[in-house]
mmCIF file of C-alpha atoms and ligand atoms in Angstrom:
data_model
loop_
_atom_site.group_PDB
_atom_site.id
_atom_site.type_symbol
_atom_site.label_atom_id
_atom_site.label_comp_id
_atom_site.label_asym_id
_atom_site.label_seq_id
_atom_site.Cartn_x
_atom_site.Cartn_y
_atom_site.Cartn_z
ATOM 1 C CA UNK A 139 -11.886 55.792 57.839
ATOM 2 C CA UNK A 140 -14.280 52.906 58.511
ATOM 3 C CA UNK A 141 -15.995 51.044 55.686
ATOM 4 C CA UNK A 142 -19.388 52.640 56.179
ATOM 5 C CA UNK A 143 -20.283 52.878 52.518
ATOM 6 C CA UNK A 144 -21.614 49.935 50.543
ATOM 7 C CA UNK A 145 -18.664 48.888 48.456
ATOM 8 C CA UNK A 146 -19.077 47.061 45.161
ATOM 9 C CA UNK A 147 -17.331 43.760 44.564
ATOM 10 C CA UNK A 148 -14.361 44.537 42.301
ATOM 11 C CA UNK A 149 -15.416 43.831 38.735
ATOM 12 C CA UNK A 150 -13.243 43.592 35.650
ATOM 13 C CA UNK A 151 -14.544 44.834 32.352
ATOM 14 C CA UNK A 152 -15.556 41.675 30.540
ATOM 15 C CA UNK A 153 -13.445 40.784 27.540
ATOM 16 C CA UNK A 154 -15.922 39.117 25.194
ATOM 17 C CA UNK A 155 -13.248 37.638 22.902
ATOM 18 C CA UNK A 156 -11.332 36.178 25.847
ATOM 19 C CA UNK A 157 -14.505 34.703 27.309
ATOM 20 C CA UNK A 158 -15.343 33.056 23.956
ATOM 21 C CA UNK A 159 -11.784 31.721 23.674
ATOM 22 C CA UNK A 160 -12.044 30.142 27.137
ATOM 23 C CA UNK A 161 -15.423 28.579 26.334
ATOM 24 C CA UNK A 162 -14.008 27.071 23.116
ATOM 25 C CA UNK A 163 -10.929 25.731 24.931
ATOM 26 C CA UNK A 164 -13.138 24.202 27.620
ATOM 27 C CA UNK A 165 -15.123 22.328 24.959
ATOM 28 C CA UNK A 166 -11.980 21.264 23.109
ATOM 29 C CA UNK A 167 -10.326 19.888 26.262
ATOM 30 C CA UNK A 168 -13.546 18.498 27.770
ATOM 31 C CA UNK A 169 -12.680 20.624 30.803
ATOM 32 C CA UNK A 170 -14.714 21.675 33.812
ATOM 33 C CA UNK A 171 -14.010 25.023 35.499
ATOM 34 C CA UNK A 172 -14.519 24.988 39.271
ATOM 35 C CA UNK A 173 -14.392 28.337 41.089
ATOM 36 C CA UNK A 174 -14.486 29.351 44.741
ATOM 37 C CA UNK A 175 -16.788 32.149 45.937
ATOM 38 C CA UNK A 176 -13.686 34.278 46.568
ATOM 39 C CA UNK A 177 -12.785 34.418 42.868
ATOM 40 C CA UNK A 178 -13.355 37.611 40.911
ATOM 41 C CA UNK A 179 -16.844 37.990 39.368
ATOM 42 C CA UNK A 180 -15.608 37.428 35.796
ATOM 43 C CA UNK A 181 -14.193 34.008 36.733
ATOM 44 C CA UNK A 182 -17.289 33.089 38.760
ATOM 45 C CA UNK A 183 -19.493 33.941 35.782
ATOM 46 C CA UNK A 184 -17.534 31.597 33.509
ATOM 47 C CA UNK A 185 -17.342 28.692 35.960
ATOM 48 C CA UNK A 186 -19.349 25.479 35.640
ATOM 49 C CA UNK A 187 -19.551 25.222 39.425
ATOM 50 C CA UNK A 188 -19.097 27.996 42.010
ATOM 51 C CA UNK A 189 -19.079 26.936 45.644
ATOM 52 C CA UNK A 190 -17.406 26.652 49.007
ATOM 53 C CA UNK A 191 -14.558 24.250 49.698
ATOM 54 C CA UNK A 192 -16.859 21.317 50.432
ATOM 55 C CA UNK A 193 -19.115 21.808 47.400
ATOM 56 C CA UNK A 194 -16.076 22.131 45.138
ATOM 57 C CA UNK A 195 -14.468 18.966 46.540
ATOM 58 C CA UNK A 196 -17.765 17.156 45.943
ATOM 59 C CA UNK A 197 -17.974 18.567 42.405
ATOM 60 C CA UNK A 198 -14.407 17.432 41.717
ATOM 61 C CA UNK A 199 -15.315 13.969 42.996
ATOM 62 C CA UNK A 200 -18.367 13.771 40.696
ATOM 63 C CA UNK A 201 -16.907 15.146 37.488
ATOM 64 C CA UNK A 202 -16.535 13.127 34.308
ATOM 65 C CA UNK A 203 -14.419 15.807 32.593
ATOM 66 C CA UNK A 204 -10.932 14.963 31.273
ATOM 67 C CA UNK A 205 -9.490 18.184 32.707
ATOM 68 C CA UNK A 206 -10.346 20.053 35.906
ATOM 69 C CA UNK A 207 -9.316 23.702 35.949
ATOM 70 C CA UNK A 208 -9.491 24.849 39.558
ATOM 71 C CA UNK A 209 -9.876 28.588 40.079
ATOM 72 C CA UNK A 210 -9.190 28.822 43.788
ATOM 73 C CA UNK A 211 -5.995 28.257 45.739
ATOM 74 C CA UNK A 212 -3.455 25.463 45.524
ATOM 75 C CA UNK A 213 -4.762 23.192 48.299
ATOM 76 C CA UNK A 214 -8.175 23.135 46.576
ATOM 77 C CA UNK A 215 -6.679 21.990 43.274
ATOM 78 C CA UNK A 216 -4.608 19.420 45.162
ATOM 79 C CA UNK A 217 -7.833 18.134 46.687
ATOM 80 C CA UNK A 218 -9.275 17.722 43.188
ATOM 81 C CA UNK A 219 -6.142 15.802 42.142
ATOM 82 C CA UNK A 220 -6.256 13.598 45.252
ATOM 83 C CA UNK A 221 -9.757 12.536 44.215
ATOM 84 C CA UNK A 222 -8.920 12.287 40.497
ATOM 85 C CA UNK A 223 -5.542 10.635 39.896
ATOM 86 C CA UNK A 224 -6.493 9.853 36.286
ATOM 87 C CA UNK A 225 -7.573 13.372 35.297
ATOM 88 C CA UNK A 226 -5.478 16.402 34.479
ATOM 89 C CA UNK A 227 -5.857 19.101 37.169
ATOM 90 C CA UNK A 228 -4.766 22.616 36.226
ATOM 91 C CA UNK A 229 -4.450 25.866 38.181
ATOM 92 C CA UNK A 230 -4.431 29.379 36.722
ATOM 93 C CA UNK A 231 -1.576 30.454 39.025
ATOM 94 C CA UNK A 232 0.651 28.002 40.930
ATOM 95 C CA UNK A 233 1.563 30.729 43.447
ATOM 96 C CA UNK A 234 -2.006 30.962 44.767
ATOM 97 C CA UNK A 235 -1.244 29.642 48.244
ATOM 98 C CA UNK A 236 -2.938 30.042 51.620
ATOM 99 C CA UNK A 237 -1.615 31.307 54.960
ATOM 100 C CA UNK A 238 -3.198 28.320 56.718
ATOM 101 C CA UNK A 239 -1.591 25.723 54.465
ATOM 102 C CA UNK A 240 1.721 27.603 54.727
ATOM 103 C CA UNK A 241 1.535 27.551 58.539
ATOM 104 C CA UNK A 242 1.702 23.745 58.576
ATOM 105 C CA UNK A 243 4.999 22.388 57.209
ATOM 106 C CA UNK A 244 4.738 18.596 56.882
ATOM 107 C CA UNK A 245 7.832 17.901 59.016
ATOM 108 C CA UNK A 246 6.684 20.062 61.942
ATOM 109 C CA UNK A 247 3.255 18.458 61.764
ATOM 110 C CA UNK A 248 4.753 14.965 61.697
ATOM 111 C CA UNK A 249 6.776 15.893 64.776
ATOM 112 C CA UNK A 250 3.635 16.927 66.704
ATOM 113 C CA UNK A 251 1.911 13.669 65.747
ATOM 114 C CA UNK A 252 4.948 11.646 66.866
ATOM 115 C CA UNK A 253 4.713 13.314 70.282
ATOM 116 C CA UNK A 254 0.957 12.564 70.559
ATOM 117 C CA UNK A 255 0.431 9.120 69.057
ATOM 118 C CA UNK A 256 -2.788 8.562 71.031
ATOM 119 C CA UNK A 257 -4.625 11.511 69.385
ATOM 120 C CA UNK A 258 -6.957 11.378 66.411
ATOM 121 C CA UNK A 259 -6.063 13.978 63.779
ATOM 122 C CA UNK A 260 -8.654 16.249 62.153
ATOM 123 C CA UNK A 261 -7.233 18.559 59.487
ATOM 124 C CA UNK A 262 -9.053 21.462 57.940
ATOM 125 C CA UNK A 263 -9.000 21.084 54.154
ATOM 126 C CA UNK A 264 -6.801 24.241 53.982
ATOM 127 C CA UNK A 265 -3.577 22.234 54.242
ATOM 128 C CA UNK A 266 -1.154 20.425 51.935
ATOM 129 C CA UNK A 267 -1.691 16.916 50.582
ATOM 130 C CA UNK A 268 1.205 15.774 52.795
ATOM 131 C CA UNK A 269 -0.609 17.011 55.926
ATOM 132 C CA UNK A 270 -3.873 15.443 54.740
ATOM 133 C CA UNK A 271 -2.030 12.148 54.334
ATOM 134 C CA UNK A 272 -1.025 12.270 58.032
ATOM 135 C CA UNK A 273 -4.615 12.971 59.154
ATOM 136 C CA UNK A 274 -7.402 10.608 60.153
ATOM 137 C CA UNK A 275 -10.123 12.764 58.637
ATOM 138 C CA UNK A 276 -10.464 16.094 56.819
ATOM 139 C CA UNK A 277 -13.090 18.767 57.441
ATOM 140 C CA UNK A 278 -14.173 22.020 55.834
ATOM 141 C CA UNK A 279 -15.706 25.050 57.515
ATOM 142 C CA UNK A 280 -19.187 23.732 56.687
ATOM 143 C CA UNK A 281 -18.795 20.290 58.284
ATOM 144 C CA UNK A 282 -16.089 20.738 60.956
ATOM 145 C CA UNK A 283 -18.600 20.410 63.816
ATOM 146 C CA UNK A 284 -20.134 17.290 62.258
ATOM 147 C CA UNK A 285 -16.722 15.732 61.642
ATOM 148 C CA UNK A 286 -15.570 16.281 65.237
ATOM 149 C CA UNK A 287 -18.909 15.031 66.602
ATOM 150 C CA UNK A 288 -18.498 11.856 64.526
ATOM 151 C CA UNK A 289 -15.355 10.871 66.453
ATOM 152 C CA UNK A 290 -15.464 8.631 69.554
ATOM 153 C CA UNK A 291 -15.996 10.680 72.726
ATOM 154 C CA UNK A 292 -13.158 8.942 74.560
ATOM 155 C CA UNK A 293 -10.495 9.894 71.986
ATOM 156 C CA UNK A 294 -8.357 13.008 72.218
ATOM 157 C CA UNK A 295 -8.115 15.110 69.056
ATOM 158 C CA UNK A 296 -5.537 17.285 67.317
ATOM 159 C CA UNK A 297 -7.184 19.946 65.148
ATOM 160 C CA UNK A 298 -5.080 21.744 62.512
ATOM 161 C CA UNK A 299 -4.247 24.195 61.102
ATOM 162 C CA UNK A 300 -6.821 26.948 61.867
ATOM 163 C CA UNK A 301 -6.856 27.780 65.582
ATOM 164 C CA UNK A 302 -9.888 30.064 65.253
ATOM 165 C CA UNK A 303 -12.010 27.489 63.434
ATOM 166 C CA UNK A 304 -10.743 24.911 65.946
ATOM 167 C CA UNK A 305 -11.676 27.087 68.924
ATOM 168 C CA UNK A 306 -15.130 27.653 67.405
ATOM 169 C CA UNK A 307 -15.618 23.880 66.941
ATOM 170 C CA UNK A 308 -14.442 23.387 70.516
ATOM 171 C CA UNK A 309 -17.061 25.852 71.822
ATOM 172 C CA UNK A 310 -19.874 24.258 69.793
ATOM 173 C CA UNK A 311 -19.034 20.585 70.431
ATOM 174 C CA UNK A 312 -17.666 20.891 73.979
ATOM 175 C CA UNK A 313 -14.741 18.671 72.889
ATOM 176 C CA UNK A 314 -11.253 19.504 74.099
ATOM 177 C CA UNK A 315 -9.111 19.945 70.974
ATOM 178 C CA UNK A 316 -5.362 20.387 70.725
ATOM 179 C CA UNK A 317 -5.081 23.307 68.290
ATOM 180 C CA UNK A 318 -2.365 24.006 65.752
ATOM 181 C CA UNK A 319 -1.326 27.680 65.786
ATOM 182 C CA UNK A 320 -2.424 28.700 62.267
ATOM 183 C CA UNK A 321 -4.647 31.566 61.114
ATOM 184 C CA UNK A 322 -6.215 32.834 57.915
ATOM 185 C CA UNK A 323 -4.457 36.143 57.348
ATOM 186 C CA UNK A 324 -7.581 37.526 55.644
ATOM 187 C CA UNK A 325 -10.099 36.837 58.412
ATOM 188 C CA UNK A 326 -7.790 37.939 61.255
ATOM 189 C CA UNK A 327 -7.390 41.269 59.464
ATOM 190 C CA UNK A 328 -11.026 42.222 60.062
ATOM 191 C CA UNK A 329 -11.081 45.071 62.591
ATOM 192 C CA UNK A 330 -13.358 44.571 65.575
ATOM 193 C CA UNK A 331 -13.151 48.298 66.428
ATOM 194 C CA UNK A 332 -14.265 49.411 62.967
ATOM 195 C CA UNK A 333 -16.859 46.646 62.962
ATOM 196 C CA UNK A 334 -18.364 47.915 66.227
ATOM 197 C CA UNK A 335 -18.559 51.448 64.819
ATOM 198 C CA UNK A 336 -20.354 50.070 61.763
ATOM 199 C CA UNK A 337 -22.759 48.087 63.942
ATOM 200 C CA UNK A 338 -23.427 51.266 65.944
ATOM 201 C CA UNK A 339 -24.244 53.119 62.743
ATOM 202 C CA UNK A 340 -26.528 50.319 61.494
ATOM 203 C CA UNK A 341 -28.117 48.791 64.629
ATOM 204 C CA UNK A 342 -30.594 46.832 62.499
ATOM 205 C CA UNK A 343 -27.829 45.078 60.520
ATOM 206 C CA UNK A 344 -27.200 41.370 61.064
ATOM 207 C CA UNK A 345 -23.536 40.446 61.423
ATOM 208 C CA UNK A 346 -22.679 37.209 59.612
ATOM 209 C CA UNK A 347 -19.191 35.744 59.932
ATOM 210 C CA UNK A 348 -16.983 32.940 58.662
ATOM 211 C CA UNK A 349 -15.583 30.704 61.438
ATOM 212 C CA UNK A 350 -12.012 31.537 60.383
ATOM 213 C CA UNK A 351 -12.654 34.893 62.159
ATOM 214 C CA UNK A 352 -11.300 35.293 65.716
ATOM 215 C CA UNK A 353 -13.671 34.677 68.635
ATOM 216 C CA UNK A 354 -14.203 38.389 69.416
ATOM 217 C CA UNK A 355 -15.906 38.711 66.017
ATOM 218 C CA UNK A 356 -17.817 35.415 66.176
ATOM 219 C CA UNK A 357 -19.151 36.357 69.628
ATOM 220 C CA UNK A 358 -20.928 39.370 68.080
ATOM 221 C CA UNK A 359 -22.289 37.478 65.061
ATOM 222 C CA UNK A 360 -25.938 36.613 64.407
ATOM 223 C CA UNK A 361 -24.847 33.750 62.167
ATOM 224 C CA UNK A 362 -21.559 31.849 61.781
ATOM 225 C CA UNK A 363 -20.959 29.597 58.800
ATOM 226 C CA UNK A 364 -19.011 28.703 55.680
ATOM 227 C CA UNK A 365 -19.288 30.898 52.603
ATOM 228 C CA UNK A 366 -22.154 28.732 51.301
ATOM 229 C CA UNK A 367 -23.908 28.970 54.660
ATOM 230 C CA UNK A 368 -23.562 32.791 54.736
ATOM 231 C CA UNK A 369 -25.028 32.964 51.222
ATOM 232 C CA UNK A 370 -27.921 30.751 52.252
ATOM 233 C CA UNK A 371 -28.530 32.813 55.438
ATOM 234 C CA UNK A 372 -28.984 36.164 53.660
ATOM 235 C CA UNK A 373 -31.623 34.507 51.474
ATOM 236 C CA UNK A 374 -33.616 32.871 54.242
ATOM 237 C CA UNK A 375 -33.316 35.545 56.974
ATOM 238 C CA UNK A 376 -35.856 38.355 56.888
ATOM 239 C CA UNK A 377 -33.264 41.033 57.732
ATOM 240 C CA UNK A 378 -32.681 43.730 55.113
ATOM 241 C CA UNK A 379 -29.100 44.723 55.959
ATOM 242 C CA UNK A 380 -26.098 42.431 56.587
ATOM 243 C CA UNK A 381 -22.488 43.064 57.542
ATOM 244 C CA UNK A 382 -20.503 40.274 55.928
ATOM 245 C CA UNK A 383 -17.323 39.207 57.774
ATOM 246 C CA UNK A 384 -15.496 37.148 55.200
ATOM 247 C CA UNK A 385 -13.602 37.631 51.930
ATOM 248 C CA UNK A 386 -15.391 40.151 49.738
ATOM 249 C CA UNK A 387 -15.680 37.836 46.700
ATOM 250 C CA UNK A 388 -18.765 36.203 48.223
ATOM 251 C CA UNK A 389 -20.680 39.467 47.754
ATOM 252 C CA UNK A 390 -20.918 38.860 44.004
ATOM 253 C CA UNK A 391 -23.228 35.852 44.468
ATOM 254 C CA UNK A 392 -24.983 37.430 47.456
ATOM 255 C CA UNK A 393 -25.896 40.560 45.521
ATOM 256 C CA UNK A 394 -27.268 38.447 42.697
ATOM 257 C CA UNK A 395 -29.283 36.336 45.159
ATOM 258 C CA UNK A 396 -30.724 39.233 47.230
ATOM 259 C CA UNK A 397 -30.509 42.394 45.101
ATOM 260 C CA UNK A 398 -33.048 44.167 47.332
ATOM 261 C CA UNK A 399 -30.967 43.720 50.508
ATOM 262 C CA UNK A 400 -28.028 45.821 51.638
ATOM 263 C CA UNK A 401 -24.746 43.924 52.012
ATOM 264 C CA UNK A 402 -21.822 45.637 53.704
ATOM 265 C CA UNK A 403 -18.350 44.060 53.728
ATOM 266 C CA UNK A 404 -16.758 44.007 57.187
ATOM 267 C CA UNK A 405 -13.907 46.558 57.454
ATOM 268 C CA UNK A 406 -10.255 45.576 57.813
ATOM 269 C CA UNK A 407 -7.490 47.210 59.858
ATOM 270 C CA UNK A 408 -5.676 48.747 56.899
ATOM 271 C CA UNK A 409 -7.279 51.373 54.679
ATOM 272 C CA UNK A 410 -7.190 49.489 51.378
ATOM 273 C CA UNK A 411 -9.002 50.439 48.188
ATOM 274 C CA UNK A 412 -12.288 48.741 49.053
ATOM 275 C CA UNK A 413 -11.871 48.927 52.888
ATOM 276 C CA UNK A 414 -12.792 45.229 52.844
ATOM 277 C CA UNK A 415 -11.043 41.870 53.146
ATOM 278 C CA UNK A 416 -9.494 40.457 49.985
ATOM 279 C CA UNK A 417 -7.481 37.229 49.827
ATOM 280 C CA UNK A 418 -4.293 38.106 47.930
ATOM 281 C CA UNK A 419 -3.842 34.460 46.870
ATOM 282 C CA UNK A 420 -7.367 33.987 45.510
ATOM 283 C CA UNK A 421 -7.011 37.250 43.618
ATOM 284 C CA UNK A 422 -3.888 36.078 41.753
ATOM 285 C CA UNK A 423 -6.168 34.265 39.309
ATOM 286 C CA UNK A 424 -7.290 36.164 36.216
ATOM 287 C CA UNK A 425 -9.238 35.350 33.065
ATOM 288 C CA UNK A 426 -5.998 35.524 31.072
ATOM 289 C CA UNK A 427 -4.392 32.903 33.342
ATOM 290 C CA UNK A 428 -7.514 30.721 33.043
ATOM 291 C CA UNK A 429 -7.178 30.908 29.241
ATOM 292 C CA UNK A 430 -3.417 30.221 29.313
ATOM 293 C CA UNK A 431 -3.810 27.172 31.578
ATOM 294 C CA UNK A 432 -6.446 25.646 29.295
ATOM 295 C CA UNK A 433 -4.491 26.473 26.142
ATOM 296 C CA UNK A 434 -1.082 25.242 27.395
ATOM 297 C CA UNK A 435 -2.205 22.389 29.679
ATOM 298 C CA UNK A 436 -0.191 23.808 32.585
ATOM 299 C CA UNK A 437 0.486 24.595 35.426
ATOM 300 C CA UNK A 438 -0.560 21.061 36.343
ATOM 301 C CA UNK A 439 -0.951 19.610 39.851
ATOM 302 C CA UNK A 440 1.148 16.463 40.288
ATOM 303 C CA UNK A 441 1.354 14.434 43.512
ATOM 304 C CA UNK A 442 3.498 11.505 44.648
ATOM 305 C CA UNK A 443 1.178 8.464 44.657
ATOM 306 C CA UNK A 444 1.905 7.466 48.279
ATOM 307 C CA UNK A 445 0.966 10.965 49.497
ATOM 308 C CA UNK A 446 -2.117 11.057 47.267
ATOM 309 C CA UNK A 447 -3.333 7.696 48.567
ATOM 310 C CA UNK A 448 -2.950 8.705 52.225
ATOM 311 C CA UNK A 449 -4.692 12.014 51.623
ATOM 312 C CA UNK A 450 -7.496 10.317 49.686
ATOM 313 C CA UNK A 451 -8.226 7.986 52.609
ATOM 314 C CA UNK A 452 -8.689 10.963 54.986
ATOM 315 C CA UNK A 453 -10.695 12.974 52.437
ATOM 316 C CA UNK A 454 -13.036 10.114 51.579
ATOM 317 C CA UNK A 455 -13.832 9.651 55.273
ATOM 318 C CA UNK A 456 -15.086 13.232 55.249
ATOM 319 C CA UNK A 457 -17.011 12.832 51.976
ATOM 320 C CA UNK A 458 -18.688 9.703 53.340
ATOM 321 C CA UNK A 459 -20.246 11.824 56.113
ATOM 322 C CA UNK A 460 -22.241 13.595 53.383
HETATM 323 P P1 13P B 196 -15.174 27.781 52.799
HETATM 324 O O1 13P B 196 -15.016 27.606 51.343
HETATM 325 O O2 13P B 196 -15.320 26.456 53.503
HETATM 326 O O3 13P B 196 -16.261 28.717 53.177
HETATM 327 O O4 13P B 196 -13.811 28.399 53.368
HETATM 328 C C1 13P B 196 -13.384 29.653 52.995
HETATM 329 C C2 13P B 196 -11.944 29.740 52.733
HETATM 330 O O5 13P B 196 -11.215 30.475 53.324
HETATM 331 C C3 13P B 196 -11.410 28.935 51.691
HETATM 332 O O6 13P B 196 -10.072 29.149 51.654
HETATM 333 FE FE1 SF4 B 197 -6.317 30.826 52.848
HETATM 334 FE FE2 SF4 B 197 -7.639 32.740 54.100
HETATM 335 FE FE3 SF4 B 197 -7.139 33.006 51.501
HETATM 336 FE FE4 SF4 B 197 -8.948 31.173 52.352
HETATM 337 S S1 SF4 B 197 -9.107 33.403 52.530
HETATM 338 S S2 SF4 B 197 -7.321 30.872 50.832
HETATM 339 S S3 SF4 B 197 -8.029 30.565 54.293
HETATM 340 S S4 SF4 B 197 -5.599 32.931 53.158
#
């Protein structure tokens, strides 16, 4: 079955007492709650800032809070800690990983860099602090093109870990990048065959896609961009129907922003409950775990200072680009 119906973003029944408990704990701990667009609606609604990876890194850099509770995945909370060695950084679930970060063990990456000492190293923010520390500059999906364009034309570049984002950047910039062989397991699970059937059924629909999708999907898209860019596009474009090729969590904000427009999540290969793409790591976080982390002051992100310093240097180069 293809995902031809308009599927609602999964919503949990709000627990008013739990929400009040979290708000009180946030005040008590002088904590800020940062949440990615892929978090469940209940967590997004409670967050002080909801954004894409770049906006959340910038928010973490700006915050004056004593505690940062990061509702996203582990590399995002690590990024917050890299920028805030003096603040406590908590995660709701320490097992919230990422297939891209997992595809890049530090030793294997170090080995590649040893074999190519003449290359500059651009790492997508979806990687460990250890990999960031070995990189010259970090990028996110919203500034990857800008970051690569900022590098001297005569230098060769290693781009890791997302080969689909890297190939997209290569097509846009015309630069020849050496790509690490990593993928986002969520975006590669979107089915081009089911997508084409859906586009046949709704010929007026605009296809919008995250650059972690493989090229065969990006080639069909009317707009390619980060989660924040996709959200901005549905607001500014005069289309009335959009097929959204990214993790389904973004539809919560989109529906609030354009309630009159029809938003259809792109279908995945497997027939899951919503017939849409869900990141299993992002969805490990729950309101209960948010409460527990604030109440207990753990799980906490801790980094060796030498790794943190190296990663901060590469991250701040990205942040300086604006
Ligand atoms: P952005 O937040 O840059 O859109 O990336 C999406 C993602 O997969 C985060 O893990
Ligand atoms: Fe990683 Fe993909 Fe999940 Fe983002 S959506 S956290 S890239 S597995």
